[in-house]
mmCIF file of C-alpha atoms in Angstrom:
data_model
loop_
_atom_site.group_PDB
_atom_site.id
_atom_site.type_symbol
_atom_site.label_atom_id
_atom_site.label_comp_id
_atom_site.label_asym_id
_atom_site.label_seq_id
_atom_site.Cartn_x
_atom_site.Cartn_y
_atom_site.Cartn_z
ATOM 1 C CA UNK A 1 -26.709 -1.735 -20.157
ATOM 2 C CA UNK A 2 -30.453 -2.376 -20.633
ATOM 3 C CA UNK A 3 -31.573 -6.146 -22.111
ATOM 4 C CA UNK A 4 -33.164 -6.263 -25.215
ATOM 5 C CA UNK A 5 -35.850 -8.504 -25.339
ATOM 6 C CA UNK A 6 -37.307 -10.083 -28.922
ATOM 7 C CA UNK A 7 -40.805 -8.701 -28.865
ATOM 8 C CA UNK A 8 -40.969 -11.112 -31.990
ATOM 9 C CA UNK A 9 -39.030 -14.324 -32.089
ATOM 10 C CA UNK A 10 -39.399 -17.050 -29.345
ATOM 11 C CA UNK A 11 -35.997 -17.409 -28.148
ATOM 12 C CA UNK A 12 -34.775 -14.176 -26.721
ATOM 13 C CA UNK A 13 -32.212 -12.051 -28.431
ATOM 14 C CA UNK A 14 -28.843 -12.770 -26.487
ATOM 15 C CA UNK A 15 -28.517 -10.502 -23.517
ATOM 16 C CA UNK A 16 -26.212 -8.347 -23.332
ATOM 17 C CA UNK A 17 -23.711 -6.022 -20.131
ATOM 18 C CA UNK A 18 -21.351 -3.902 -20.758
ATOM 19 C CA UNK A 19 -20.392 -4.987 -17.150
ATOM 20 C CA UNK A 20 -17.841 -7.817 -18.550
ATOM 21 C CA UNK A 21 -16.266 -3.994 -19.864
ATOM 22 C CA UNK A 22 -16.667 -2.277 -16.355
ATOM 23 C CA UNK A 23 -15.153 -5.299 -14.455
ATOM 24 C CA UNK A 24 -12.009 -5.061 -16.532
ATOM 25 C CA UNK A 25 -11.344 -1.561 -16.134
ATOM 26 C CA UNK A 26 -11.658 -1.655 -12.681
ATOM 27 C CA UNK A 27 -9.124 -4.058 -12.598
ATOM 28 C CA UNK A 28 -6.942 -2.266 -14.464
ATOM 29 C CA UNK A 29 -7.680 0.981 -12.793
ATOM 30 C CA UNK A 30 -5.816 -0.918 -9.507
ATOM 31 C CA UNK A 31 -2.202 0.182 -10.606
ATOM 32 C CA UNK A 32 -2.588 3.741 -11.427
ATOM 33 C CA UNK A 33 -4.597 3.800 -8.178
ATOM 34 C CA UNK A 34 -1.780 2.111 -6.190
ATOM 35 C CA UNK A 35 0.895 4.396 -7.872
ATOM 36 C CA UNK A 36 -1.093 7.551 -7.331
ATOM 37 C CA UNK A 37 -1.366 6.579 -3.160
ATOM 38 C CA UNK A 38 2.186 5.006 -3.303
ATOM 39 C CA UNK A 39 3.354 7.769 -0.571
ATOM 40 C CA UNK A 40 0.811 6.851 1.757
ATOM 41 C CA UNK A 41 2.186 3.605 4.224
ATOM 42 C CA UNK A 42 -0.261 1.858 5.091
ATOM 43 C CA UNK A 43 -1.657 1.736 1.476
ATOM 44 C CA UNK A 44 1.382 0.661 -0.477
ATOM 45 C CA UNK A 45 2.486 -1.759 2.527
ATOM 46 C CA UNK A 46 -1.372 -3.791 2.359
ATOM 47 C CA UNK A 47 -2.288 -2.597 -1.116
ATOM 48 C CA UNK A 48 -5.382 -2.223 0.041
ATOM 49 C CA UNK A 49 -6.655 0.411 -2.769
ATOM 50 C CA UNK A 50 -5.268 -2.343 -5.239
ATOM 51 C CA UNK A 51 -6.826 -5.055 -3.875
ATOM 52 C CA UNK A 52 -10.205 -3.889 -3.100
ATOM 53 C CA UNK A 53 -10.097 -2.503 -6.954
ATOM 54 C CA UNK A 54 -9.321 -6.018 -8.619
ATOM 55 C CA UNK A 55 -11.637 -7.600 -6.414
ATOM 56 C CA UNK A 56 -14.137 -5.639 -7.405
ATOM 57 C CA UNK A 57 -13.807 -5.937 -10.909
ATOM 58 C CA UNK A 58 -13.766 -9.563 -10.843
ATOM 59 C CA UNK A 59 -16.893 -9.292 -8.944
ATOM 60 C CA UNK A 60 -18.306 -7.185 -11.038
ATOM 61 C CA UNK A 61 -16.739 -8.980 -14.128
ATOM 62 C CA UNK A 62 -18.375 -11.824 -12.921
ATOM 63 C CA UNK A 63 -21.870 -9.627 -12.860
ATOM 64 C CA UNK A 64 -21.474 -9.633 -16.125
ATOM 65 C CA UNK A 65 -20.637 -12.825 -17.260
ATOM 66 C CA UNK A 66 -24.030 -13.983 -15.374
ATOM 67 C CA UNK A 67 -26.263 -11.529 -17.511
ATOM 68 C CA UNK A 68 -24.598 -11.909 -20.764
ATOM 69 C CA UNK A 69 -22.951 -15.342 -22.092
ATOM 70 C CA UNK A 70 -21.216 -14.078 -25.524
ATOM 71 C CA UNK A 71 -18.098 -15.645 -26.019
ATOM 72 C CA UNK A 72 -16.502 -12.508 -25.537
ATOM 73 C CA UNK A 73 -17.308 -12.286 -21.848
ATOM 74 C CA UNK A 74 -16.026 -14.963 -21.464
ATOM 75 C CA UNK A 75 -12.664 -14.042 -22.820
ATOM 76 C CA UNK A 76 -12.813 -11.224 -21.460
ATOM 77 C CA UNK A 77 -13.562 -12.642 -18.025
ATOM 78 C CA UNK A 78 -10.623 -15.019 -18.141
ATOM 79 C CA UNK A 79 -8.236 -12.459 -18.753
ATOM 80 C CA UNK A 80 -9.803 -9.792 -15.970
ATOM 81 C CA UNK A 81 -8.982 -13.268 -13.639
ATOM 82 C CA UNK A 82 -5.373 -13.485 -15.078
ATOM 83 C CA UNK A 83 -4.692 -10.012 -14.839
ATOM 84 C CA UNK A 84 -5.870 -9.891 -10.791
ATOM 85 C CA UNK A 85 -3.856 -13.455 -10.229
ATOM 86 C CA UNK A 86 -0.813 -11.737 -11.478
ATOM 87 C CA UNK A 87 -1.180 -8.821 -9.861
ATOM 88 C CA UNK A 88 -1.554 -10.934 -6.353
ATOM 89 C CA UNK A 89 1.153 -12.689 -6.990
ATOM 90 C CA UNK A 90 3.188 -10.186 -7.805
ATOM 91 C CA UNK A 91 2.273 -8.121 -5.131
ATOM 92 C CA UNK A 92 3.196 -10.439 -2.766
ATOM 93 C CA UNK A 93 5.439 -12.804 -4.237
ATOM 94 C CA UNK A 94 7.389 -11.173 -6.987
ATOM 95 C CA UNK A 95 8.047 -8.234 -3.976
ATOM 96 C CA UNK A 96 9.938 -9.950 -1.769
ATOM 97 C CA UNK A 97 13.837 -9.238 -1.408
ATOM 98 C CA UNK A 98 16.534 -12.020 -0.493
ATOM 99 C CA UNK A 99 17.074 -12.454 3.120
ATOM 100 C CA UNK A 100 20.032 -10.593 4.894
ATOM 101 C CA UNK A 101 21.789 -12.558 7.910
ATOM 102 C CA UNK A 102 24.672 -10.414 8.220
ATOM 103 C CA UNK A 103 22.621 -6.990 8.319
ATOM 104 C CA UNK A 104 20.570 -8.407 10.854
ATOM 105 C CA UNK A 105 23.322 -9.538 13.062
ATOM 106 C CA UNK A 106 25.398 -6.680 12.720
ATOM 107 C CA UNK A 107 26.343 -5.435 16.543
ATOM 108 C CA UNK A 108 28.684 -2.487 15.140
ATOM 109 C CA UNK A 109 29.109 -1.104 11.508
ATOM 110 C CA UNK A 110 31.651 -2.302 9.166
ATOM 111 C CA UNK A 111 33.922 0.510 8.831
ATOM 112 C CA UNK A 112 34.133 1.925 5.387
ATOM 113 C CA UNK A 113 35.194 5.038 3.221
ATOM 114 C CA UNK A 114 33.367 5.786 0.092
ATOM 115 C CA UNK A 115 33.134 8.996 -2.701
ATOM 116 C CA UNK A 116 30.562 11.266 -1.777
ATOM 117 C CA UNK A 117 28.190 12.986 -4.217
ATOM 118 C CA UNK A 118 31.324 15.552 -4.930
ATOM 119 C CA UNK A 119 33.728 12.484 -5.106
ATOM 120 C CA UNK A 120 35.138 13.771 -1.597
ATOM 121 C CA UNK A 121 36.202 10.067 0.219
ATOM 122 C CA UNK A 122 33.881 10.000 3.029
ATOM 123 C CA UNK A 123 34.800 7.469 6.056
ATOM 124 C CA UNK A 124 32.027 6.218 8.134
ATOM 125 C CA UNK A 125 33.495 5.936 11.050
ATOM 126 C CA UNK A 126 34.540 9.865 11.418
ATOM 127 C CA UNK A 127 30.925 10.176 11.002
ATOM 128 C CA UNK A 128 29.435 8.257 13.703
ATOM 129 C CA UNK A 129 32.401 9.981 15.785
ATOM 130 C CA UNK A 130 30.444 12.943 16.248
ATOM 131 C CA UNK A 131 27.245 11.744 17.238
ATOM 132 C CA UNK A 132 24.413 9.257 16.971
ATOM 133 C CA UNK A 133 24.260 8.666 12.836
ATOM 134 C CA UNK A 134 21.445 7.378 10.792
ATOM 135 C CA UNK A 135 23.355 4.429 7.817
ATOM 136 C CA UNK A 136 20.520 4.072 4.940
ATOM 137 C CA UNK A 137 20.998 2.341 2.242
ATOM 138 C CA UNK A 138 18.638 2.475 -0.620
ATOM 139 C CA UNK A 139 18.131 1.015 -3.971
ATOM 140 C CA UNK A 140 18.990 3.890 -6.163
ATOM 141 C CA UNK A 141 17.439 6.079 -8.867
ATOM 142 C CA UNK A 142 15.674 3.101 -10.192
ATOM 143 C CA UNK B 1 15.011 13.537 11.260
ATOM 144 C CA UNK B 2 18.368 14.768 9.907
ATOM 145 C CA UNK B 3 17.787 18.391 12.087
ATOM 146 C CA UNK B 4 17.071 16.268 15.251
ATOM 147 C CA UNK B 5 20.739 14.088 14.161
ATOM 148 C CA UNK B 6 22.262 17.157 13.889
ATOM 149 C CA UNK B 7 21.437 18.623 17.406
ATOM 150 C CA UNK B 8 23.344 15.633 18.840
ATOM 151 C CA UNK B 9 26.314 16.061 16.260
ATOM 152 C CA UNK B 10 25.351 12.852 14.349
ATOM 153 C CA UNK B 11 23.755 12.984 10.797
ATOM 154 C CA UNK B 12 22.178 10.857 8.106
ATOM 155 C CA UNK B 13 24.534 9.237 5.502
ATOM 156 C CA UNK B 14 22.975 6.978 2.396
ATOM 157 C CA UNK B 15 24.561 4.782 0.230
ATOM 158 C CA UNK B 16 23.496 3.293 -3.356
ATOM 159 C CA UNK B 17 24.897 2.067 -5.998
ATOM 160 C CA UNK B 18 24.614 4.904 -7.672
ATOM 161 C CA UNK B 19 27.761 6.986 -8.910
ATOM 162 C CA UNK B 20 28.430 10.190 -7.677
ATOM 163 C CA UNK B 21 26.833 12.334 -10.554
ATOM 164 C CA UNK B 22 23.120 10.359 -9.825
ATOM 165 C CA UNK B 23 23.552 10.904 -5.995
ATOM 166 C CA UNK B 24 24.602 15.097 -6.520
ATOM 167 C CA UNK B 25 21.247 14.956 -8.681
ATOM 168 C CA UNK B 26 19.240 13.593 -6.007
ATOM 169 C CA UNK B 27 20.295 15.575 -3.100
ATOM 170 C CA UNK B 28 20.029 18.417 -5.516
ATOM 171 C CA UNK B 29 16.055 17.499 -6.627
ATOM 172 C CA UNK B 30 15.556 17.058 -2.762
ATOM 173 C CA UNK B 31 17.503 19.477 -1.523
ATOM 174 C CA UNK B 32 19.362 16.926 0.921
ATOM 175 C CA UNK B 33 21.484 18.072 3.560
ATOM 176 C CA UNK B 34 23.369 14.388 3.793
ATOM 177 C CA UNK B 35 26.160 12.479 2.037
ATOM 178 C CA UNK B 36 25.038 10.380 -0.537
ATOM 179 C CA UNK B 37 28.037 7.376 -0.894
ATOM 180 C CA UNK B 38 28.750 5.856 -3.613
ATOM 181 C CA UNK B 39 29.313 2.179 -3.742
ATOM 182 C CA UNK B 40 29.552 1.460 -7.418
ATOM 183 C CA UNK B 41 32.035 -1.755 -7.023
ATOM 184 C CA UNK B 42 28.762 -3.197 -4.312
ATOM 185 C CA UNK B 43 31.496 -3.559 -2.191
ATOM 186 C CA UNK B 44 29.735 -2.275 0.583
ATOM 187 C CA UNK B 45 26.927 -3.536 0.190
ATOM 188 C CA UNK B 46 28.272 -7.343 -0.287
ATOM 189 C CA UNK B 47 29.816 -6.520 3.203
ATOM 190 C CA UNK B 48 26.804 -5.666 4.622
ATOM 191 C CA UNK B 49 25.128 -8.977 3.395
ATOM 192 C CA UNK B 50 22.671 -6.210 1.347
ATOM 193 C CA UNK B 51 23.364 -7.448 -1.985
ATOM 194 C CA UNK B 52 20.423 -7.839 -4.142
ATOM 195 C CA UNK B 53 21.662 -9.142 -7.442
ATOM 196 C CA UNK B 54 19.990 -8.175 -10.377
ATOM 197 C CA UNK B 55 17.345 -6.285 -8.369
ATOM 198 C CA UNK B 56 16.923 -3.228 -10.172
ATOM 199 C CA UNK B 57 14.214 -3.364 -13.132
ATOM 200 C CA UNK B 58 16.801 -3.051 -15.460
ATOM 201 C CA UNK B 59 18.393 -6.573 -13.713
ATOM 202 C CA UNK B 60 21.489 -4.062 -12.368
ATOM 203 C CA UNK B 61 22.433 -5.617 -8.903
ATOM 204 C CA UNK B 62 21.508 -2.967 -6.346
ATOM 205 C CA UNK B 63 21.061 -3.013 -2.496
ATOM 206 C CA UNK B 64 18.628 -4.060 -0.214
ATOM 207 C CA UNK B 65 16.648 -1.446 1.284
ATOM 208 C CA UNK B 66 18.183 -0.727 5.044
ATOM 209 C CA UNK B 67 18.825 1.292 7.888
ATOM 210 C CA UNK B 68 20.867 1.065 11.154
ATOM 211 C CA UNK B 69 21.171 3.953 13.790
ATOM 212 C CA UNK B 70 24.236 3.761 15.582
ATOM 213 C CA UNK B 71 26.023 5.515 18.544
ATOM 214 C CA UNK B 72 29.332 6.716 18.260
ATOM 215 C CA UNK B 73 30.898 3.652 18.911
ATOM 216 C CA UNK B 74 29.400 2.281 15.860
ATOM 217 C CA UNK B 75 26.909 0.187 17.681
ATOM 218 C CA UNK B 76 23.900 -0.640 15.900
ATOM 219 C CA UNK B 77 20.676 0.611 18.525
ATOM 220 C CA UNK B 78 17.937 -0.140 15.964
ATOM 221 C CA UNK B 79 17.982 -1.496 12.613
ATOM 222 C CA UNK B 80 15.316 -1.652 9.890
ATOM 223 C CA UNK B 81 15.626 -4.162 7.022
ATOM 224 C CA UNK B 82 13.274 -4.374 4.103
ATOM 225 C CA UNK B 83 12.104 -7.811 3.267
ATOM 226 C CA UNK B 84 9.650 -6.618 0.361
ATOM 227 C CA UNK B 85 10.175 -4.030 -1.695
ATOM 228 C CA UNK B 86 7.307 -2.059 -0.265
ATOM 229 C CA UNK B 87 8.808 -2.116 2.883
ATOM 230 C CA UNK B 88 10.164 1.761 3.673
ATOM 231 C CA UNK B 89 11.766 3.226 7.130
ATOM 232 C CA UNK B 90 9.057 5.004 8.523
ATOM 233 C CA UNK B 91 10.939 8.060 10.005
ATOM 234 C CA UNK B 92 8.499 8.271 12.897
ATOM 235 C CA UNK B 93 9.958 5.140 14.192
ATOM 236 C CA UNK B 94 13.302 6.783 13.833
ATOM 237 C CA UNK B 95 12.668 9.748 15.426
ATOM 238 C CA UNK B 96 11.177 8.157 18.723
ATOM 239 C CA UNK B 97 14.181 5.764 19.064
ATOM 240 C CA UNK B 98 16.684 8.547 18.521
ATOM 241 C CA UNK B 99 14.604 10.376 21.074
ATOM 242 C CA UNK B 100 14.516 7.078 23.450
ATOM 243 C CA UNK B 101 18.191 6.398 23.124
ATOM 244 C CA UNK B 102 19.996 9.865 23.491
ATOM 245 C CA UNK B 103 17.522 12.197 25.339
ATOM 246 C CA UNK B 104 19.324 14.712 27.421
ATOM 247 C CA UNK B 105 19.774 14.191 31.083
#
């Protein structure tokens, strides 16, 4: 957005960006952008889309807040800061899962026998019986 | 990665918490040619140490994300387990050590 500069009166009219707007948005853009490029491993292991977007838009948040010093930019600023703080910390603190001793010590499967998808009792062990087997266990529909 | 199981008899089997209706919809949308097992009691998965208590975004206690090839012993040859919830089995990795361990003479 262009200044617009008094012709008439001493003291300049405030200046005004819509950057303050811009840096925002980009920041906000960062989880649609991680969600889109969630298949993708390397990208939803770093978050590196996500990242580079919310540092961006505090940069260019910041841009803004240089060239125009309304209130609002201010406000406006702060939150675009919250926003990427939250998202950091959620991103790498709020992700992290409970440690698992046993699973990682685990020399030979605990034998088991649970309902398959047709209720049919299924027995691990019978499984692994009949050749090298693959045990995943996954969080669910969620 | 299930094919190359299957050319050495072994397969892929997954477990949630799911119950067995969820799991037939899954391999159904996917078109999976596994057992999904249903451990709605988390008895399993409190065996396996893979309890994650009110993990789920609805605060349901689910599992933790995991994977262990095994022979047919039962011995665990490689094991994968997630420590954020990013972290996915990359079935590259469990291709080549399924290749590795039981290549054919």
């Amino acid at each position: 957005m262009s200044d617009h500069p008094s012709s008439q009166v001493a003291a300049a009219a405030p200046k005004r960006s819509a950057l303050y707007i811009l840096g925002l948005l980009l920041t906000l853009a960062a989880v649609p952008a991680y969600l889109l490029l969630i298949n993708v491993p390397i990208l939803r292991s770093t978050g590196l889309v996500a990242f580079i977007l919310m540092g961006g838009g505090l940069l260019v948040g910041a841009a803004g807040a240089k060239r125009d010093a309304r209130l609002r930019t201010r406000i406006v600023g702060g939150i675009n800061a919250l926003l990427v703080a939250t998202g950091v910390y959620m991103f790498i603190w709020g992700a992290m899962l409970p440690a698992s001793e046993t699973a990682a010590d685990m020399d030979r499967l605990t034998d088991f026998t649970l309902p398959d998808q047709n209720e049919k009792p299924v027995q691990l062990a019978s499984l692994y019986a009949k050749g090298p087997t693959l045990l995943v266990f996954y969080r669910g529909h969620w | 990665m299930q094919r190359e199981l299957e050319t050495k008899g072994g397969t892929v089997v997954a477990v949630s918490v799911d119950s067995p209706g969820e799991s037939r919809e899954v391999v159904e949308k996917f078109s999976l040619a596994f057992p999904i097992l249903s451990d709605s009691q988390r008895s399993v998965i409190r065996q396996y140490g893979l309890l994650h208590e009110k993990g789920s975004p609805t605060g349901e206690d689910i599992a933790i994300p995991a994977a262990f090839l095994v022979d047919r012993d039962g011995r665990v040859l490689w094991r994968h387990v997630a420590q954020r919830i990013q972290d996915r089995v990359d079935p590259q990795a469990v291709l080549d050590e399924v290749k590795k361990q039981f290549s054919s003479p």
